[in-house]
Short mmCIF file of N, CA and C in Angstrom, two decimals:
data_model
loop_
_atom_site.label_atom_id
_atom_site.label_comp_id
_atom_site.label_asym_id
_atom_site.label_seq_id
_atom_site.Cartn_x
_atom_site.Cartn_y
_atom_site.Cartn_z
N UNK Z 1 -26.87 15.88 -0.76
CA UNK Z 1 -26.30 16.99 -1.48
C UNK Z 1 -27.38 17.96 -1.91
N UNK Z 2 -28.37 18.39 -0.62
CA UNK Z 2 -29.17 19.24 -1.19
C UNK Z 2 -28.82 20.63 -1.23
N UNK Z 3 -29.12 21.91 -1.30
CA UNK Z 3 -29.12 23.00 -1.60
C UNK Z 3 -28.63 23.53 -0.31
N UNK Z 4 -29.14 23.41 1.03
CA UNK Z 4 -28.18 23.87 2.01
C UNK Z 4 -27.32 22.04 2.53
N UNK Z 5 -27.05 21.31 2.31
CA UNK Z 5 -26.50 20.15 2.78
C UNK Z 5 -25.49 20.07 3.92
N UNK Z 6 -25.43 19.12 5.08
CA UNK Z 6 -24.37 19.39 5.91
C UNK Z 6 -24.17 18.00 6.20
N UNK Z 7 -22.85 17.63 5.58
CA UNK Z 7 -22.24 15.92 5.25
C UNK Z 7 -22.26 15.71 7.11
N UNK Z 8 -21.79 16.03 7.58
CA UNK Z 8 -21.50 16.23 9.78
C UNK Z 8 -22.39 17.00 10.13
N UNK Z 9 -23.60 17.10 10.68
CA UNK Z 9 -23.82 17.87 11.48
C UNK Z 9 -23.92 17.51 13.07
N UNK Z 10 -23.86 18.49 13.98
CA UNK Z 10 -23.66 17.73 15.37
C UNK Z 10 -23.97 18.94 16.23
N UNK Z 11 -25.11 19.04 17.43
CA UNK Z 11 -25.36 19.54 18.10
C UNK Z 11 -24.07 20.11 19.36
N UNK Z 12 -23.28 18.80 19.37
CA UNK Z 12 -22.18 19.61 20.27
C UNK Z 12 -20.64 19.69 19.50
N UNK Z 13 -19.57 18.92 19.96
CA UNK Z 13 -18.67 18.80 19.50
C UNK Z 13 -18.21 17.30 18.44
N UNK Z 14 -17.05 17.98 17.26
CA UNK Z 14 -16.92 16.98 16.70
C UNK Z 14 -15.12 16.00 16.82
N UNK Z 15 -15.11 15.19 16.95
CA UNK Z 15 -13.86 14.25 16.83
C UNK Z 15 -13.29 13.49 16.22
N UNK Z 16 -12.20 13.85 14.96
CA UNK Z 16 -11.79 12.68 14.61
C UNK Z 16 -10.01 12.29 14.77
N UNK Z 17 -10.50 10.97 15.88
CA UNK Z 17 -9.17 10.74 16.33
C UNK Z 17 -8.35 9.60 15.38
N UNK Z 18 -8.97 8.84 14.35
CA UNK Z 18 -8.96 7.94 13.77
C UNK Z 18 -9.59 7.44 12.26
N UNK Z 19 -8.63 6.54 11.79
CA UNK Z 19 -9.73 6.08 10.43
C UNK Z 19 -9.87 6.84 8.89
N UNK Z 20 -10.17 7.02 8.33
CA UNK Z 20 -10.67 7.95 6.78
C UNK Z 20 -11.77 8.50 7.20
N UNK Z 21 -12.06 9.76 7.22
CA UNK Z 21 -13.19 10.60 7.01
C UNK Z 21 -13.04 11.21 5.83
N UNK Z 22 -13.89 11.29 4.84
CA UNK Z 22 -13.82 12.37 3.69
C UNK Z 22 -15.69 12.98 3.31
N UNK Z 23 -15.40 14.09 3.73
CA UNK Z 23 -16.58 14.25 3.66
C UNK Z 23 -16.96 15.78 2.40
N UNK Z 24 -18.26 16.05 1.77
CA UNK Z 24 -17.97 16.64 0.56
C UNK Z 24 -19.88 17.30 0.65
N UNK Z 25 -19.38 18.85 0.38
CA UNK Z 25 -20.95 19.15 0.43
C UNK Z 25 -20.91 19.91 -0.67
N UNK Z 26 -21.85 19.62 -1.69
CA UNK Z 26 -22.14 20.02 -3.23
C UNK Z 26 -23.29 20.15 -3.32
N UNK Z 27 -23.54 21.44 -2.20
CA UNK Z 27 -25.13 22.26 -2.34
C UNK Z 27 -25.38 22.90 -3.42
N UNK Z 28 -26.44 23.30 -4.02
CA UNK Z 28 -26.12 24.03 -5.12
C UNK Z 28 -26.12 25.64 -4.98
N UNK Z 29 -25.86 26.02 -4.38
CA UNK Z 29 -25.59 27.39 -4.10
C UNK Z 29 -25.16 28.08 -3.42
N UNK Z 30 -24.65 29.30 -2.81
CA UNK Z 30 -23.70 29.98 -1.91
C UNK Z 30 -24.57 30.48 -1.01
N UNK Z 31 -25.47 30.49 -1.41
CA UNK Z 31 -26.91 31.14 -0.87
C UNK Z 31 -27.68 30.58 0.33
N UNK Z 32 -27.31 29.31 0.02
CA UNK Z 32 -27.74 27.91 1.28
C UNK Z 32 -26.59 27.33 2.00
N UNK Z 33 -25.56 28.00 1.97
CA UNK Z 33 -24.79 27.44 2.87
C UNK Z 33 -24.08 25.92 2.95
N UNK Z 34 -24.31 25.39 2.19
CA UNK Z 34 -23.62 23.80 2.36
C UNK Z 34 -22.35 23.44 3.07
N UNK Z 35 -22.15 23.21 3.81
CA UNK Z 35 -20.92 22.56 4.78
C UNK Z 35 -20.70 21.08 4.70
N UNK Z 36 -19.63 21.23 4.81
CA UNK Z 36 -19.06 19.69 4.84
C UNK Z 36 -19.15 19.14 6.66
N UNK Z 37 -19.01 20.25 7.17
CA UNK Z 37 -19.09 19.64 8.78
C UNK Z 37 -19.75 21.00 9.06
N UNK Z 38 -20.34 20.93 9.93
CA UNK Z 38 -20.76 22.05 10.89
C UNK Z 38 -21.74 21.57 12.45
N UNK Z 39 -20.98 22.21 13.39
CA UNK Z 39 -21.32 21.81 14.43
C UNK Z 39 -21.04 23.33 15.73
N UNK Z 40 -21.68 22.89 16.63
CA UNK Z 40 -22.18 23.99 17.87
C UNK Z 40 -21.47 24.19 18.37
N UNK Z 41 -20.60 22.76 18.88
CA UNK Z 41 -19.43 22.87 19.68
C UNK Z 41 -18.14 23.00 19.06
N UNK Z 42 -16.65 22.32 19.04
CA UNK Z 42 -15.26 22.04 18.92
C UNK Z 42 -15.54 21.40 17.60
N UNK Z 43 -14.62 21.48 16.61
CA UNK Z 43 -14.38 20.31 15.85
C UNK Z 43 -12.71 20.05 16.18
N UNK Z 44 -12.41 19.02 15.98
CA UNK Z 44 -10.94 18.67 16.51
C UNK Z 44 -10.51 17.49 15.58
N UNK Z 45 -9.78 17.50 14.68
CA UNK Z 45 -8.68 16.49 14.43
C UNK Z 45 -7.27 15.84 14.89
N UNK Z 46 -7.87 14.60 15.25
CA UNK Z 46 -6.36 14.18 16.48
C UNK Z 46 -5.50 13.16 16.00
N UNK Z 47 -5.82 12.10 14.40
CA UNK Z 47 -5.69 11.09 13.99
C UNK Z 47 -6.53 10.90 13.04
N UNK Z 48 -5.74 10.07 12.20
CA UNK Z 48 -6.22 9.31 11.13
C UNK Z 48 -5.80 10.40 9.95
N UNK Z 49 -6.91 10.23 8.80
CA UNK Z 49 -6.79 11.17 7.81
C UNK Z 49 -8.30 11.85 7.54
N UNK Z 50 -8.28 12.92 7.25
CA UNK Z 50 -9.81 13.92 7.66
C UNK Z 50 -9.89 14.78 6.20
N UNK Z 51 -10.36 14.30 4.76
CA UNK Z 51 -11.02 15.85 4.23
C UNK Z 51 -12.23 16.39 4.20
N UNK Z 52 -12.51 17.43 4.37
CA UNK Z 52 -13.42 18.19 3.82
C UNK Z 52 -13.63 19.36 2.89
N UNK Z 53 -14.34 19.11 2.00
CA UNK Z 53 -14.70 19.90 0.88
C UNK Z 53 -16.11 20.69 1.11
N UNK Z 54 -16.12 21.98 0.57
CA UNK Z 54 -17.67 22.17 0.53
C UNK Z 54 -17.26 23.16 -0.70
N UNK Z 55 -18.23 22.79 -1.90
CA UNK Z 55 -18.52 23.09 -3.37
C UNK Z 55 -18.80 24.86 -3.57
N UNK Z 56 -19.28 25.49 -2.21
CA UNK Z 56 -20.09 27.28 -2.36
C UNK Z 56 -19.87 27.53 -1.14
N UNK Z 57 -19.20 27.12 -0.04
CA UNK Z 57 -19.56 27.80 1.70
C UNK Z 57 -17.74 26.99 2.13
N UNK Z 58 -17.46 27.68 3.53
CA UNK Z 58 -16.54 27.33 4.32
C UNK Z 58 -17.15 25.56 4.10
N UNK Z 59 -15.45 25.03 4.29
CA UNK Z 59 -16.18 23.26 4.08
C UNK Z 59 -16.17 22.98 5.76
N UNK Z 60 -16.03 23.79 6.79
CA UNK Z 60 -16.02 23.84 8.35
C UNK Z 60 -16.30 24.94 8.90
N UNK Z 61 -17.56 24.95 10.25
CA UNK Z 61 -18.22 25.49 10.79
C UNK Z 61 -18.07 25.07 11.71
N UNK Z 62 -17.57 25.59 13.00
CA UNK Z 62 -17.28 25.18 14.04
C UNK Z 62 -17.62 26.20 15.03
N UNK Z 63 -18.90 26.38 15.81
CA UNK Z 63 -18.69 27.59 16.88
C UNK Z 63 -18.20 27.82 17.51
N UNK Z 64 -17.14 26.49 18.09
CA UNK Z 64 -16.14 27.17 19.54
C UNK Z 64 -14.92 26.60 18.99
N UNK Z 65 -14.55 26.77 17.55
CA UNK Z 65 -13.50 26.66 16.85
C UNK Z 65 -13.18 25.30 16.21
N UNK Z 66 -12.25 25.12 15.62
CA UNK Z 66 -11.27 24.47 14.87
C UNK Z 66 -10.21 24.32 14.88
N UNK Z 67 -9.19 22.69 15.34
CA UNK Z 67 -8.56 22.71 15.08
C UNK Z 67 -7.98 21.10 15.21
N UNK Z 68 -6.11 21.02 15.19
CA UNK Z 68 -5.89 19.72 14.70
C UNK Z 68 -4.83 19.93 15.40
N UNK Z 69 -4.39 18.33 15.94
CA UNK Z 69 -3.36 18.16 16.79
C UNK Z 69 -1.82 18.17 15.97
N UNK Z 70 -0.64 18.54 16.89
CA UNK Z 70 0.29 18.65 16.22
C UNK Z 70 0.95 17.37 15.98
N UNK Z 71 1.61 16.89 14.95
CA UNK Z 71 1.88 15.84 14.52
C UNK Z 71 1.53 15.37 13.27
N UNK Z 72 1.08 16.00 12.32
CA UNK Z 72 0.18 15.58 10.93
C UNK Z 72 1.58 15.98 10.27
N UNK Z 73 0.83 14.27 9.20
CA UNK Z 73 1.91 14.57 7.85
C UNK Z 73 1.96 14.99 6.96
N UNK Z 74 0.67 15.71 6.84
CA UNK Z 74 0.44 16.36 6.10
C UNK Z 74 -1.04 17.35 6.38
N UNK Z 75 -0.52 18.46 5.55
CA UNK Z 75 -2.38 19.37 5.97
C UNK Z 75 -2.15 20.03 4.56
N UNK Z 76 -3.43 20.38 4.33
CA UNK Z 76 -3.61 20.90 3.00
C UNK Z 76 -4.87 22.10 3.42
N UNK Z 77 -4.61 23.85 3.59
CA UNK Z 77 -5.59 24.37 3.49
C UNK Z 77 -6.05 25.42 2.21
N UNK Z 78 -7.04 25.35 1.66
CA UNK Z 78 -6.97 25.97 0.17
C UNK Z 78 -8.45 26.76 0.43
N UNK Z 79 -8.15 27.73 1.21
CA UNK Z 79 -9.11 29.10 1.69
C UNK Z 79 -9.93 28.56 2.34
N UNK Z 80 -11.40 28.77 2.34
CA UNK Z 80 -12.14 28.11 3.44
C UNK Z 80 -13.07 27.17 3.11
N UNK Z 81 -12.67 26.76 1.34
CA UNK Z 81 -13.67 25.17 0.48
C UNK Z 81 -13.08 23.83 0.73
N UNK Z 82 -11.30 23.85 1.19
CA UNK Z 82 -10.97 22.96 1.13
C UNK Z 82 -10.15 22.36 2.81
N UNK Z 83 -9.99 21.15 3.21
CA UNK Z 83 -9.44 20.87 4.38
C UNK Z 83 -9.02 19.81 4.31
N UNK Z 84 -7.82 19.18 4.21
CA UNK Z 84 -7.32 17.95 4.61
C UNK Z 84 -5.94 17.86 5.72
N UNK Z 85 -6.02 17.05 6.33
CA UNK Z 85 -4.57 16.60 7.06
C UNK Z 85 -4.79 15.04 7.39
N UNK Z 86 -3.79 14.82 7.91
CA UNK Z 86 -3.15 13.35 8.10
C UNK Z 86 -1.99 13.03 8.77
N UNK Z 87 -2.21 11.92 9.29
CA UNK Z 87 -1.42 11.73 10.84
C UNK Z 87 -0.78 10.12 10.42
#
């Protein structure tokens, strides 16, 4: 949880098809960017249950986008600090 912090980071793409992910970035400033995920490639949610939070920055960074398969029982988006869904 340092000042720019990134709970995921990943040179290409990210996946979660399964399981609890909760991930939470409480950088201390807006200034450094803190992400809860950020990655180069895809991030994709296909399964399981997925949040992310980030405390000052988007809690997802995704360069060749974002997104989540249809079928969730839920999604929760609350501007660009907060992210949950569930399958």
């Amino acid at each position: 949880s340092g000042r720019g912090a990134k709970g995921i980071k990943a040179n290409g793409d990210v996946l979660v098809s399964g399981g609890d992910v909760r991930v939470l970035a409480l950088g201390a400033s807006s200034e450094s960017s803190p992400k809860a995920v950020k990655c180069d490639g895809k991030a994709t949610v296909s399964g399981g249950s997925f949040y992310a939070y980030s405390k000052h920055s988007s809690a997802i960074t995704a360069d060749k986008g974002f997104s989540h398969a249809d079928g969730s029982k839920s999604s929760d988006i609350r501007g660009k600090w907060l992210y949950y869904v569930s399958y």
